[in-house]
CSV table of C-alpha atoms in Angstrom, one decimal:
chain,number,residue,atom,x,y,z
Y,982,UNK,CA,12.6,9.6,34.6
Y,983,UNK,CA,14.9,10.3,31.6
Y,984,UNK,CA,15.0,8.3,28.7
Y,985,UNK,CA,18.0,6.5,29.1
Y,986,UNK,CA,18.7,4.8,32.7
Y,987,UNK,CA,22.4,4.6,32.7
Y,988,UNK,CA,24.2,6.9,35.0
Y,989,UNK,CA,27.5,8.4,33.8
Y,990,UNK,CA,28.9,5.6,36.5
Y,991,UNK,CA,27.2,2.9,34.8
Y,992,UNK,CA,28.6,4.2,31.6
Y,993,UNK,CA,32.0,4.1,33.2
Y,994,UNK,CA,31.7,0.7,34.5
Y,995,UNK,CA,30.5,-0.9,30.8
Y,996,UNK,CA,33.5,0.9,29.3
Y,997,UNK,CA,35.8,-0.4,31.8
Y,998,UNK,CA,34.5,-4.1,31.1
Y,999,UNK,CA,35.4,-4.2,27.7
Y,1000,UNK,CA,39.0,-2.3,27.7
Y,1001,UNK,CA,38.1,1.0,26.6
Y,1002,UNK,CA,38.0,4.8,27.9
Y,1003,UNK,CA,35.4,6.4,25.8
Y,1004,UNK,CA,32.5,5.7,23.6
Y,1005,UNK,CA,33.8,6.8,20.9
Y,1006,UNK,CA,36.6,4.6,20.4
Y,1007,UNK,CA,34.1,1.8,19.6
Y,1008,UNK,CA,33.6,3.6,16.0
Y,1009,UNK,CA,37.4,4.1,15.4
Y,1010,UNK,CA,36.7,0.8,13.1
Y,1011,UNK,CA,34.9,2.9,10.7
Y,1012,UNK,CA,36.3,5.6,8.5
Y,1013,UNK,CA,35.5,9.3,9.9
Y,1014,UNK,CA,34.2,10.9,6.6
Y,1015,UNK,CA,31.0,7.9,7.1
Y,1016,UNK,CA,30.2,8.8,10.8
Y,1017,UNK,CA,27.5,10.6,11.9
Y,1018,UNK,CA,28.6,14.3,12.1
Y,1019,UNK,CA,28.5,16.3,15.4
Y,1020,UNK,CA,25.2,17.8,16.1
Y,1021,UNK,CA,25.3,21.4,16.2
Y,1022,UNK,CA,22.2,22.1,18.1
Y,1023,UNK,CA,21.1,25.8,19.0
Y,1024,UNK,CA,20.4,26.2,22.8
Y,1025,UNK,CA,17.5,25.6,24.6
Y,1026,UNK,CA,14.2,27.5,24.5
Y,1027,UNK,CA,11.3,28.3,26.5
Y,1028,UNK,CA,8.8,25.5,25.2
Y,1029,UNK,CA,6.4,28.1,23.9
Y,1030,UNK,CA,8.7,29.9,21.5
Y,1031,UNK,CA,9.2,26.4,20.1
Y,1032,UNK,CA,5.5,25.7,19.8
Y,1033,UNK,CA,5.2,28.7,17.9
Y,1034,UNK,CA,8.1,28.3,15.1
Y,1035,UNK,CA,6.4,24.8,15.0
Y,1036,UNK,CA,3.4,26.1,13.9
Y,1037,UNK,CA,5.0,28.7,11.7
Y,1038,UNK,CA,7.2,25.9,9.8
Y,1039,UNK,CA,4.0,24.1,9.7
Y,1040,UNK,CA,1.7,27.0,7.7
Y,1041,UNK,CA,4.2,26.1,5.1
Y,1042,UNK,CA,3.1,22.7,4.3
Y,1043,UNK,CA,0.2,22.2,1.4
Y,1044,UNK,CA,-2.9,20.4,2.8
Y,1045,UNK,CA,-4.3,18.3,0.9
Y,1046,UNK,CA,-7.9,18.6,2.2
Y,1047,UNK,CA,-7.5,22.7,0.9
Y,1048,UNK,CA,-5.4,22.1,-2.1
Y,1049,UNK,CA,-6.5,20.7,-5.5
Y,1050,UNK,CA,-4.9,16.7,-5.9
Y,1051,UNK,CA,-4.9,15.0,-8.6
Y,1052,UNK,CA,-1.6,12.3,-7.7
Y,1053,UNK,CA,-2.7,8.4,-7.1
Y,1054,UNK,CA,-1.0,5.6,-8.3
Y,1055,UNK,CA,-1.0,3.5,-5.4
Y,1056,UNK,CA,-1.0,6.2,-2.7
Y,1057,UNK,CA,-5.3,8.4,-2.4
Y,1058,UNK,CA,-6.0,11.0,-0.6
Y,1059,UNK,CA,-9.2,9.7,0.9
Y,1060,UNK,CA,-11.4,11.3,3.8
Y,1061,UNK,CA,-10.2,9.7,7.4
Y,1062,UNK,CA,-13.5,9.5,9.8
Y,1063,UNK,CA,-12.7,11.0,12.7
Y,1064,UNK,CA,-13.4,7.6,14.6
Y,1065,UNK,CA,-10.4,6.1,13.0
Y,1066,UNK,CA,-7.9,8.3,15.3
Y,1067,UNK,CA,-9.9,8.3,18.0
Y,1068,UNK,CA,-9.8,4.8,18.6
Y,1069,UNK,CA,-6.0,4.3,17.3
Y,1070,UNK,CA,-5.0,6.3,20.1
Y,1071,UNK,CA,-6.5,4.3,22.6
Y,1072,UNK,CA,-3.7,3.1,24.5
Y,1073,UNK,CA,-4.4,-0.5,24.8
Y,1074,UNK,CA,-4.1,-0.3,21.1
Y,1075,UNK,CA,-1.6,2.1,19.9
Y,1076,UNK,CA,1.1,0.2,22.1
Y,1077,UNK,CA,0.1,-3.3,21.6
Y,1078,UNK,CA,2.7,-6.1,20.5
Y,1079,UNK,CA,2.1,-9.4,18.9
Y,1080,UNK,CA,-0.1,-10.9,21.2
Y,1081,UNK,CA,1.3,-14.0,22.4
Y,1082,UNK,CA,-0.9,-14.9,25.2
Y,1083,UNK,CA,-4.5,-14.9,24.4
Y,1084,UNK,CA,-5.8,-14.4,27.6
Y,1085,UNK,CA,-4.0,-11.4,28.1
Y,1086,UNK,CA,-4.7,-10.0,24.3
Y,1087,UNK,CA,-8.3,-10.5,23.6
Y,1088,UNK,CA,-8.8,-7.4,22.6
Y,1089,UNK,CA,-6.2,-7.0,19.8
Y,1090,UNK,CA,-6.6,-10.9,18.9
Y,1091,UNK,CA,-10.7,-9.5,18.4
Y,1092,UNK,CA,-9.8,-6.5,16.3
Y,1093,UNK,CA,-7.3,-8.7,14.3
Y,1094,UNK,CA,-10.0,-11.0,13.8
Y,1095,UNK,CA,-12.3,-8.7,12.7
Y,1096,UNK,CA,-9.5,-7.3,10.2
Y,1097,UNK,CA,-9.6,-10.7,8.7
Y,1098,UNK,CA,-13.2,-11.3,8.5
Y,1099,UNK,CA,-13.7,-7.9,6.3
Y,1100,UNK,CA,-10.8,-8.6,4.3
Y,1101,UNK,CA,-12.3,-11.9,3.2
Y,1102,UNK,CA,-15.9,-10.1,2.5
Y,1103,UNK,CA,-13.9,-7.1,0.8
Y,1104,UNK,CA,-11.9,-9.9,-1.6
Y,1105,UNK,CA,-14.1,-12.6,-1.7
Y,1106,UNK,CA,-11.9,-14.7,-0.5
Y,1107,UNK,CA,-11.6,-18.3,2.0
Y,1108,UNK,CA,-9.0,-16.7,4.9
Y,1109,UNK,CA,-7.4,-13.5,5.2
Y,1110,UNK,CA,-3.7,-12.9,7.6
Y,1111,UNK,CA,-3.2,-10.4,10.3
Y,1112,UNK,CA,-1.7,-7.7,7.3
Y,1113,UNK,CA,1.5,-7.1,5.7
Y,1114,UNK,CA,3.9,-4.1,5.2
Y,1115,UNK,CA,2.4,-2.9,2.2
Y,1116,UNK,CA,0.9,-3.6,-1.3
Y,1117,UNK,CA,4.0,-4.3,-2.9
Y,1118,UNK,CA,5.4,-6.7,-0.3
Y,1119,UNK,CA,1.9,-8.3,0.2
Y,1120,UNK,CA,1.6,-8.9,-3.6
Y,1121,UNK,CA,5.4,-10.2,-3.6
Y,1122,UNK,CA,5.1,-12.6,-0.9
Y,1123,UNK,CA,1.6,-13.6,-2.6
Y,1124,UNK,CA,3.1,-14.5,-6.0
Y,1125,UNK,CA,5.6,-16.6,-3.8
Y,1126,UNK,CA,3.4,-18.7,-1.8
Y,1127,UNK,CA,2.2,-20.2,-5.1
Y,1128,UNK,CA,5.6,-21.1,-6.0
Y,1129,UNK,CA,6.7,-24.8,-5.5
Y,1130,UNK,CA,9.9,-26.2,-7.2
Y,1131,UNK,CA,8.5,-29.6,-6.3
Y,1132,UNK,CA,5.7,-29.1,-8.7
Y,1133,UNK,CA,8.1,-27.7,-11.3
Y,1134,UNK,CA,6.0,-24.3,-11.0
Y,1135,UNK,CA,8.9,-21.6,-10.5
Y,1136,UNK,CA,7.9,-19.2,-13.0
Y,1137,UNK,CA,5.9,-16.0,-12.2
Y,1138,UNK,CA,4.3,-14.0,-15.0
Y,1139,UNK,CA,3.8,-11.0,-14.2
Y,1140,UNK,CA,1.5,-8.2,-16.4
Y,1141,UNK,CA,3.5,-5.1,-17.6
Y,1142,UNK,CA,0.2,-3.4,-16.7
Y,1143,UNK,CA,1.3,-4.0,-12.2
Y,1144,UNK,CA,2.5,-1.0,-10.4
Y,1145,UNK,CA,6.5,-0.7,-11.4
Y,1146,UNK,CA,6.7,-0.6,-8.2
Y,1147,UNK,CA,5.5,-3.9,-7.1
Y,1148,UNK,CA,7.2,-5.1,-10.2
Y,1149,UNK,CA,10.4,-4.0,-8.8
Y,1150,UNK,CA,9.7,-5.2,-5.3
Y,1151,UNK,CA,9.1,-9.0,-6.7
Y,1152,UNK,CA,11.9,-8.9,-8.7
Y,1153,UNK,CA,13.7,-8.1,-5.3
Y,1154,UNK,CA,12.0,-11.0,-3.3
Y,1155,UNK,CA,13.0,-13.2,-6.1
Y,1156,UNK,CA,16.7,-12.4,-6.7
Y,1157,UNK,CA,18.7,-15.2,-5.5
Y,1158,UNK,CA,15.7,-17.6,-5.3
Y,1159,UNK,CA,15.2,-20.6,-8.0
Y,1160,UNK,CA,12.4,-18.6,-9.5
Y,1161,UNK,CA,12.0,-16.5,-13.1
Y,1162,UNK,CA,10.0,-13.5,-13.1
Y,1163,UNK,CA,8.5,-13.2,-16.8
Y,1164,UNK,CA,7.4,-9.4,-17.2
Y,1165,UNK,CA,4.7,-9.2,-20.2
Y,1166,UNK,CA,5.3,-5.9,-22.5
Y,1167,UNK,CA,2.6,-3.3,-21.8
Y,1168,UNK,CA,0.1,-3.2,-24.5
Y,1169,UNK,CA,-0.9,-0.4,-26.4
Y,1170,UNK,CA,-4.4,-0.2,-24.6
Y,1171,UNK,CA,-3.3,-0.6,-21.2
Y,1172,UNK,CA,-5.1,-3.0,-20.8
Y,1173,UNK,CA,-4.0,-7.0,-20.8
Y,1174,UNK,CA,-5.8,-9.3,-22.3
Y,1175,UNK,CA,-5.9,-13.2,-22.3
Y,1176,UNK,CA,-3.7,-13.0,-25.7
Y,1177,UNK,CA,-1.1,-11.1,-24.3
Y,1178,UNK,CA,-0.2,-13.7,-21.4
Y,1179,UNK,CA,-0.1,-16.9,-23.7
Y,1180,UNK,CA,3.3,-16.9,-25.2
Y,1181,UNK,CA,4.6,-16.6,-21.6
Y,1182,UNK,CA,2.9,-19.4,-19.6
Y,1183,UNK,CA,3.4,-22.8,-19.8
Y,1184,UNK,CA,3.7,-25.8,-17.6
Y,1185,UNK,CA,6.5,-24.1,-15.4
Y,1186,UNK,CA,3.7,-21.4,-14.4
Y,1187,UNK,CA,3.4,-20.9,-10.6
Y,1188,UNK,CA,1.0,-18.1,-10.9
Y,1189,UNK,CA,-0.1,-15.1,-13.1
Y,1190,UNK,CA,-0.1,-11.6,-11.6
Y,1191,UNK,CA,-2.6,-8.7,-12.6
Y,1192,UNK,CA,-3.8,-5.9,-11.2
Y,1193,UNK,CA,-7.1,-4.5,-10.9
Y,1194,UNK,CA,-7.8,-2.2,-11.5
Y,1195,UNK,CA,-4.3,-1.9,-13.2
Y,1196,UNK,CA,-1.6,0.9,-12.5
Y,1197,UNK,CA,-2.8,3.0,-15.6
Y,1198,UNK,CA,-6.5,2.8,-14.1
Y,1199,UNK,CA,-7.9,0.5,-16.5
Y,1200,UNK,CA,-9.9,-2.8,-15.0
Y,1201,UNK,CA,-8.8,-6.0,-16.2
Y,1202,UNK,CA,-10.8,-8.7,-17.7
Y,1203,UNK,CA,-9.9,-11.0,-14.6
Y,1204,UNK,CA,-12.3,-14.3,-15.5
Y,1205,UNK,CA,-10.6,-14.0,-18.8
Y,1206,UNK,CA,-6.9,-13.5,-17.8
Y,1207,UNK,CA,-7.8,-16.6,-14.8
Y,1208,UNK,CA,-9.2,-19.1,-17.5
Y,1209,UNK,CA,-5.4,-18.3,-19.4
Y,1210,UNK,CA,-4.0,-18.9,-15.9
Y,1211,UNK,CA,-5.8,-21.7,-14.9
Y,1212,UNK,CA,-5.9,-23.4,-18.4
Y,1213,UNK,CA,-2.0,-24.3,-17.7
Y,1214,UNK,CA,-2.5,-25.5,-14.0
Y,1215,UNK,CA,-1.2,-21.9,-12.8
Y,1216,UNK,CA,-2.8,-19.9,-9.9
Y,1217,UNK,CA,-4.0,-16.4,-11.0
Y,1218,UNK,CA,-2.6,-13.5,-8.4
Y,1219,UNK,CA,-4.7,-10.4,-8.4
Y,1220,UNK,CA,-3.1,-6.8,-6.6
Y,1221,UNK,CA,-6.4,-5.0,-5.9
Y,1222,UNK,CA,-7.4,-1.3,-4.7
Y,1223,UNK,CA,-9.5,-1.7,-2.0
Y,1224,UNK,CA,-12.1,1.1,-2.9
Y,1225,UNK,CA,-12.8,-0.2,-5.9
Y,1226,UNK,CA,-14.3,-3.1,-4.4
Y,1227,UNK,CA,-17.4,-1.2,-2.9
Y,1228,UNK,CA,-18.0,-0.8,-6.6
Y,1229,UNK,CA,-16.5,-3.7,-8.6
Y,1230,UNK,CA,-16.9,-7.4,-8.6
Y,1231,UNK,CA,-14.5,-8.9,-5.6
Y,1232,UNK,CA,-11.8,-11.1,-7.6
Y,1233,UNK,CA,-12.4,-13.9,-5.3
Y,1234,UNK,CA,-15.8,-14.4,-7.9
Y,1235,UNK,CA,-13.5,-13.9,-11.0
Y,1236,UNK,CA,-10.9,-16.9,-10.5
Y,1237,UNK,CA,-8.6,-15.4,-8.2
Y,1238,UNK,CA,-6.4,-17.8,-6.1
Y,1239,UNK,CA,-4.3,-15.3,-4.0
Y,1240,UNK,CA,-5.4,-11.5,-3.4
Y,1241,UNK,CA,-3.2,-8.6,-2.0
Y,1242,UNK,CA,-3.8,-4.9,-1.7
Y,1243,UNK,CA,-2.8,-1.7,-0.3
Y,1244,UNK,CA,-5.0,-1.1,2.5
Y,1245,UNK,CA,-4.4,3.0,2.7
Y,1246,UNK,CA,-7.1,4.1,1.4
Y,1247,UNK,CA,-8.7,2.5,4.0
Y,1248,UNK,CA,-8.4,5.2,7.1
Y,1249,UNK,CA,-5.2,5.6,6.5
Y,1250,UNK,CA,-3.3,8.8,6.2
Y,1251,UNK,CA,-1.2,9.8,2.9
Y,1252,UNK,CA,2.0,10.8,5.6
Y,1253,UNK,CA,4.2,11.4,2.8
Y,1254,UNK,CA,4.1,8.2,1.8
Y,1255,UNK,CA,3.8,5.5,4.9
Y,1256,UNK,CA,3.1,3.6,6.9
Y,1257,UNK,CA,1.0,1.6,4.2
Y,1258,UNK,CA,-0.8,-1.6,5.0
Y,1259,UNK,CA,-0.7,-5.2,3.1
Y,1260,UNK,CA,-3.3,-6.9,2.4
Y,1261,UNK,CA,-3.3,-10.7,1.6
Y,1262,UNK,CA,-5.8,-13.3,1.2
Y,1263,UNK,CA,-6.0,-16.4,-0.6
Y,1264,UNK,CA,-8.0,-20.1,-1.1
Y,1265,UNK,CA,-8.3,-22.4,1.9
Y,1266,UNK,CA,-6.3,-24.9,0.2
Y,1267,UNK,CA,-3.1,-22.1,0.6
Y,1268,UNK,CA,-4.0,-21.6,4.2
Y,1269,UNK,CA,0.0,-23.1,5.2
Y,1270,UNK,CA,1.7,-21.7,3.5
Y,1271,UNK,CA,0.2,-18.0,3.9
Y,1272,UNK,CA,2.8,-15.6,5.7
Y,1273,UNK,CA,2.0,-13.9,9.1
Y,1274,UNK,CA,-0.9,-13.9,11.9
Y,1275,UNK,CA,-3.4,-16.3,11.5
Y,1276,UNK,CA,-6.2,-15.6,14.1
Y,1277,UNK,CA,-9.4,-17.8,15.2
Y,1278,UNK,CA,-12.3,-17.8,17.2
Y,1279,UNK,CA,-12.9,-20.4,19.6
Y,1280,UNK,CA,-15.2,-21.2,22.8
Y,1281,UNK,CA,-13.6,-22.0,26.1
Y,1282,UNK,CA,-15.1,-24.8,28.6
Y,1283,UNK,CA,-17.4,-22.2,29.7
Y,1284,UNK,CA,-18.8,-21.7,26.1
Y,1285,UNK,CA,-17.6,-18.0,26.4
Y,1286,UNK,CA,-16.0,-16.8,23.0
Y,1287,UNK,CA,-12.7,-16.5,22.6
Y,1288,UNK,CA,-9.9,-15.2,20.3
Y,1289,UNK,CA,-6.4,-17.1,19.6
Y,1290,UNK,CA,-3.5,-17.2,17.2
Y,1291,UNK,CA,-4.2,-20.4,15.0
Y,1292,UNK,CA,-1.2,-22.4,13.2
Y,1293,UNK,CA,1.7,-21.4,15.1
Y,1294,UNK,CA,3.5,-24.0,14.1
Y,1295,UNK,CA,4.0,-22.4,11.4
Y,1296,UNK,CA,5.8,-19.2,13.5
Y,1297,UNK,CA,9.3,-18.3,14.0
Y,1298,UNK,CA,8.9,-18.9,17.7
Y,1299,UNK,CA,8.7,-22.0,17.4
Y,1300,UNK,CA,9.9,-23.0,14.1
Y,1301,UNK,CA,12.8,-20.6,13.6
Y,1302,UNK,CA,14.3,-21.1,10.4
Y,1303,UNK,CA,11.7,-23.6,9.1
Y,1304,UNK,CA,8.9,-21.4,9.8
Y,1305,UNK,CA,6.9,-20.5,6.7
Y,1306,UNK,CA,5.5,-17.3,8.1
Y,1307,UNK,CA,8.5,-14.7,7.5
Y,1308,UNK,CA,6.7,-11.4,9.2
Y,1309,UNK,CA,6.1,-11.1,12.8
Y,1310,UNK,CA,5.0,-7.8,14.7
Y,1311,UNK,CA,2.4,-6.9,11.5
Y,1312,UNK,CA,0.9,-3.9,10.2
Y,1313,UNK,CA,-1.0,-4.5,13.2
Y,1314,UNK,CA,-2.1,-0.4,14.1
Y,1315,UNK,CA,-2.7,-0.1,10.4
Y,1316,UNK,CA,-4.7,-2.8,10.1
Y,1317,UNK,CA,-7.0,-1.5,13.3
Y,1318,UNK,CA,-7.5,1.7,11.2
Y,1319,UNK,CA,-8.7,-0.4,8.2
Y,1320,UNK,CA,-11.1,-2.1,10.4
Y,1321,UNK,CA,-12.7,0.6,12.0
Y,1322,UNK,CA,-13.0,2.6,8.7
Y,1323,UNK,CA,-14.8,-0.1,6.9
Y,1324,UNK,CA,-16.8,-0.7,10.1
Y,1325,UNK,CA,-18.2,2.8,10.1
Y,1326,UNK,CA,-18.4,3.3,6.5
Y,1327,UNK,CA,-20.7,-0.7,5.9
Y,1328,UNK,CA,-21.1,-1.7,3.0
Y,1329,UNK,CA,-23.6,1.0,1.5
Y,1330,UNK,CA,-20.8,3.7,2.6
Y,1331,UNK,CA,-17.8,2.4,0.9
Y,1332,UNK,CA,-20.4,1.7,-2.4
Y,1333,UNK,CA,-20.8,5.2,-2.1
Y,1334,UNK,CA,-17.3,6.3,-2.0
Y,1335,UNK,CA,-16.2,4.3,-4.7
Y,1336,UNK,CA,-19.6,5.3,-6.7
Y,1337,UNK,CA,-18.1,9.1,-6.1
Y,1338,UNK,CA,-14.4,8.4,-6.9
Y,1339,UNK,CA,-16.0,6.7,-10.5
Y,1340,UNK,CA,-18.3,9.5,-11.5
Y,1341,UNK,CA,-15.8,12.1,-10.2
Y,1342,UNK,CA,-13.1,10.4,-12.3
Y,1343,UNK,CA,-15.1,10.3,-15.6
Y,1344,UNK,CA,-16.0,13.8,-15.2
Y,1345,UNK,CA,-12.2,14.9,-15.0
Y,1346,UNK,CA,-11.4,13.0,-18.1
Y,1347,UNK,CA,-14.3,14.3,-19.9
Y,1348,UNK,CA,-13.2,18.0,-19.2
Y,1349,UNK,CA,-9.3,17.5,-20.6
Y,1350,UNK,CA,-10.4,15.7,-23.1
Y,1351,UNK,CA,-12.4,18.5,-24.5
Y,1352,UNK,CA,-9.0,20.4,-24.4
Y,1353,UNK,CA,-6.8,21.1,-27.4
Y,1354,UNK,CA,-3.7,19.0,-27.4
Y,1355,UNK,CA,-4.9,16.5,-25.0
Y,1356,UNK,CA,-6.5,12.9,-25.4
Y,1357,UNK,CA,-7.2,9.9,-23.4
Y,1358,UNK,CA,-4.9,7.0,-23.7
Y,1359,UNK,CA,-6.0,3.5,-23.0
Y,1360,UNK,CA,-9.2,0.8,-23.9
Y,1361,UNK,CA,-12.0,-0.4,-21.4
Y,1362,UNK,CA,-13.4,1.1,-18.5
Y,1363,UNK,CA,-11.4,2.8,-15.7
Y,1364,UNK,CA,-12.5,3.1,-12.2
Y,1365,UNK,CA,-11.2,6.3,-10.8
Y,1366,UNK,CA,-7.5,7.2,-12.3
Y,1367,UNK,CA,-6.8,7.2,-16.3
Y,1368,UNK,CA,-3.9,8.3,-18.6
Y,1369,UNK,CA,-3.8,11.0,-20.8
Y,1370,UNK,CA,-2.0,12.6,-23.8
Y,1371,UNK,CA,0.1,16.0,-23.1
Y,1372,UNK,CA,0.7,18.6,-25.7
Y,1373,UNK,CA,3.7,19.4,-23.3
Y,1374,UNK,CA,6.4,17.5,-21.0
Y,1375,UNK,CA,4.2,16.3,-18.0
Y,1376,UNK,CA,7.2,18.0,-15.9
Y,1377,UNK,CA,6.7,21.4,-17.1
Y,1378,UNK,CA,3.0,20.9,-16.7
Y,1379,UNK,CA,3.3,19.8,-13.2
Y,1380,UNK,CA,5.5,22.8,-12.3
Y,1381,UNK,CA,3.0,25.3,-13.9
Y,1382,UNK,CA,-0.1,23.8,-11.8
Y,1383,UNK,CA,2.3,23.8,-8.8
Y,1384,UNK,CA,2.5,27.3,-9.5
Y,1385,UNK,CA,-1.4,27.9,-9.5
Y,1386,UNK,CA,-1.6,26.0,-6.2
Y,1387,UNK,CA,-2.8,22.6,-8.0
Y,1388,UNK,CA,-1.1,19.2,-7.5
Y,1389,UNK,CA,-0.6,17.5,-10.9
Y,1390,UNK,CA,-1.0,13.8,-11.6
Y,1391,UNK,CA,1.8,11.4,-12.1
Y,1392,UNK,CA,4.1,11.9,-15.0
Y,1393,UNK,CA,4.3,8.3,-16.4
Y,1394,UNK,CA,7.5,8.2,-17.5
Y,1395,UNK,CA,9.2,9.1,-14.5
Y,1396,UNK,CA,8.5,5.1,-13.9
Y,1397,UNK,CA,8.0,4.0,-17.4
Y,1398,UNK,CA,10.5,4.1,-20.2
Y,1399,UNK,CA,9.1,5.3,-23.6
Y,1400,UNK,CA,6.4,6.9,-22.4
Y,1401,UNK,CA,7.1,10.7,-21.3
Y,1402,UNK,CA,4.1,11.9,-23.2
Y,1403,UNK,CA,1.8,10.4,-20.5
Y,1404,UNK,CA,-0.1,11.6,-17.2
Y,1405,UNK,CA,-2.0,9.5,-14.8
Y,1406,UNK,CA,-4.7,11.5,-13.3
Y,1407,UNK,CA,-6.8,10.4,-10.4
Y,1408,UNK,CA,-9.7,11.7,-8.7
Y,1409,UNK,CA,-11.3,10.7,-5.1
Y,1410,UNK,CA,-14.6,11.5,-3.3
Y,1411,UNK,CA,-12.4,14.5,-2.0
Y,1412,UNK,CA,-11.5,15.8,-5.8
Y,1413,UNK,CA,-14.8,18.7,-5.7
Y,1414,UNK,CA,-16.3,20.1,-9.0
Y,1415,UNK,CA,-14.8,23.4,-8.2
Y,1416,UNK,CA,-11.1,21.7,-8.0
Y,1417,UNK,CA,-11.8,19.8,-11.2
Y,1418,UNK,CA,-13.1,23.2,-13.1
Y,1419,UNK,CA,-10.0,24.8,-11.8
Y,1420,UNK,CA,-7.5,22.3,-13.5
Y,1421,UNK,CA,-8.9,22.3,-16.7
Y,1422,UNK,CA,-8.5,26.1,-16.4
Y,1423,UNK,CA,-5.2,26.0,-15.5
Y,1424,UNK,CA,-4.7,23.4,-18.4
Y,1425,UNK,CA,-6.7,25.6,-20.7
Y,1426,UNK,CA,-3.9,28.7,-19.8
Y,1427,UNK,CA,-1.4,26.6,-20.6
Y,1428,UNK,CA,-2.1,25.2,-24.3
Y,1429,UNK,CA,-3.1,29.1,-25.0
């Protein structure tokens, strides 16, 4: 069967019906130097000979299970279990839609559910959705649920210390909308504190957004920054990193109204770069107005247990433009990955990861600190990433390790004005001593 059904007749026919002789007149409308240039395609080969300059074009590629990492901020290169896969590409799952009917979709309903439930333990948190795109959207549209003109909370306040990233996507949500986005400078320790949130809250405060730990690495004082919060009847919004949490206190316990995430640490490929996977949970009392799949377990008359979508009043099948949920077919793959890693890993499993991202961590920043030219940057405790000092450009740098078959960290001010001096480093349970020792080497060369 080829891909596309229509016979050359058919073709014909559909051209026929709407008055003209070839496809592409229907493109005529816009200019040529826009259109999509002809394909000049080699011809065919034997399926072999492909295979093999496949595989040749493929040697090329750096792995990063054999080369030396050291690039976070927001995307880790974390061990997948081999489970992970092998249950994705089970075929009930890794073509399942939005499951509509329940009776036809236990399966996927279960797994959601599941996804859920370890969210909420993970967060500490009342009720967890069926996933978002990603960490930036989840954390946008979780600032925005706490929005509500009628309240005369339209203000979000938003810590300099978030992801630029996310900052950037929540200024996007909110263009156009009756809402401010107050940014708050970035302090000198990287680190925000209750002092540095006061002169922009007031009684116009939907919520406060912090991150935790924060973009530079550094964990926030959340009870603190959600008493400043709280203290002016806004809800405090934390943007977590899901590893952390095996080691650190789950916001939920700290204040935190509404917590999002980026779930791909959590069995989820790097893939230059996507898919990701949101994660968003919040109070009970938000339950409404949070978007996407909501799903429940029941009993039927039989008293067999049972799995259905919950709240679909609020959906756009059946609200359309009123509905409050605003995402349909979810993360919903991504979000099965997430649940079988942290099923496989339990709770003493992802302690230990995050226990060997920490210690791993510390030990990196230990080493270049002992280096000429280089010093830490930054106040409090860090979990596994950290800034540093360079006696260089962080560019150069990076191309020089490049060189020496080493991936760099993040040079800061590629995404943060005034600070081109800066490198955020990061180390996983994947970063091995023998990696670490080979940086500082390489680092040691090049301040010779």
């Amino acid at each position: 069967m080829v891909f596309s059904p229509h016979t050359p007749e058919d073709r014909a026919m559909m051209l026929q019906a709407i008055g003209v002789d070839r496809i592409e007149q229907l493109f005529e409308g816009i200019p040529a130097s826009y259109r999509f240039p002809e394909l000049r395609l080699p011809p065919p080969v034997a399926e072999a000979d492909i295979f093999r300059e496949l595989l040749e074009l493929s040697l090329r590629n750096w792995s990063t299970v054999a080369t030396p990492t050291f690039l976070g901020a927001g995307s880790y290169n974390h061990y997948v279990p081999a489970v992970v896969h092998q249950i994705l590409w089970r075929g009930e799952f890794y073509t399942a839609y939005t499951p509509y009917q329940p009776e036809v979709s236990q399966g996927t309903l279960q797994s959601i559910y599941e996804f859920q439930s370890l969210v909420c333990l993970l967060t500490g948190m009342d009720v967890a959705n069926a996933s978002m795109y990603d960490g930036a959207t989840a954390l946008a549209e979780g600032a925005l649920l706490c929005v509500s003109p009628s309240r005369g909370r339209t203000a979000i306040v938003v810590a300099g210390t978030v992801h630029p990233y996310y900052r950037g996507v929540l200024r996007t949500y909110t263009r156009g909308l009756p809402v401010e986005v107050r940014e708050v400078p970035i302090p000198d320790s990287l680190r925000t504190a209750p002092q540095d949130l006061e002169r922009f809250v007031d009684e116009s405060t939907a919520c406060v957004v912090v991150q935790y730990p924060n973009f530079y690495g550094r964990i926030e004082d959340l009870a603190a920054l959600a008493e400043t919060a709280h203290a002016v009847g806004a809800r405090f919004v934390v943007s977590t990193y899901p590893i952390a949490l095996g080691l650190l206190r789950p916001p939920g316990e700290l204040g935190a109204d509404v917590v999002t995430g980026e779930g791909q640490c959590l069995g989820i490929p790097q893939s230059f770069g996507g898919p990701g996977l949101g994660l968003l949970a919040a109070r009970m009392e938000l339950v409404r107005h949070l978007p996407g799949r909501l799903i429940g377990a029941t009993v039927d008359r039989e008293g067999k247990r049972g799995f259905v979508m919950v709240l679909q009043t609020r959906e756009q099948h059946i609200r359309r433009e009123k509905a409050t949920s605003n995402i349909c077919t979810n993360q919903g793959l991504m979000a099965l990955a997430a649940t079988v890693y942290l099923s496989a890993l339990g709770r003493r499993g992802l302690q230990k990861i995050a226990e060997l991202c920490y210690h791993k961590a510390h030990y990196l920043a230990q080493r270049i600190a002992e280096l000429p030219g280089w010093s830490l940057v930054g106040e409090g405790a860090f979990f596994n990433e950290f800034v540093v000092r360079c006696p260089q450009d962080p560019r150069a740098i990076n191309e020089f390790l490049l060189q020496r078959g080493i991936i760099g960290g993040l040079a800061v001010g590629e995404l943060v004005p005034q600070q081109d001096d800066l490198m955020l480093l990061c180390a996983t349970e994947l970063t091995t001593k023998e990696h670490i020792d080979r940086l500082v080497e390489a680092l040691r060369d090049l301040t010779l």
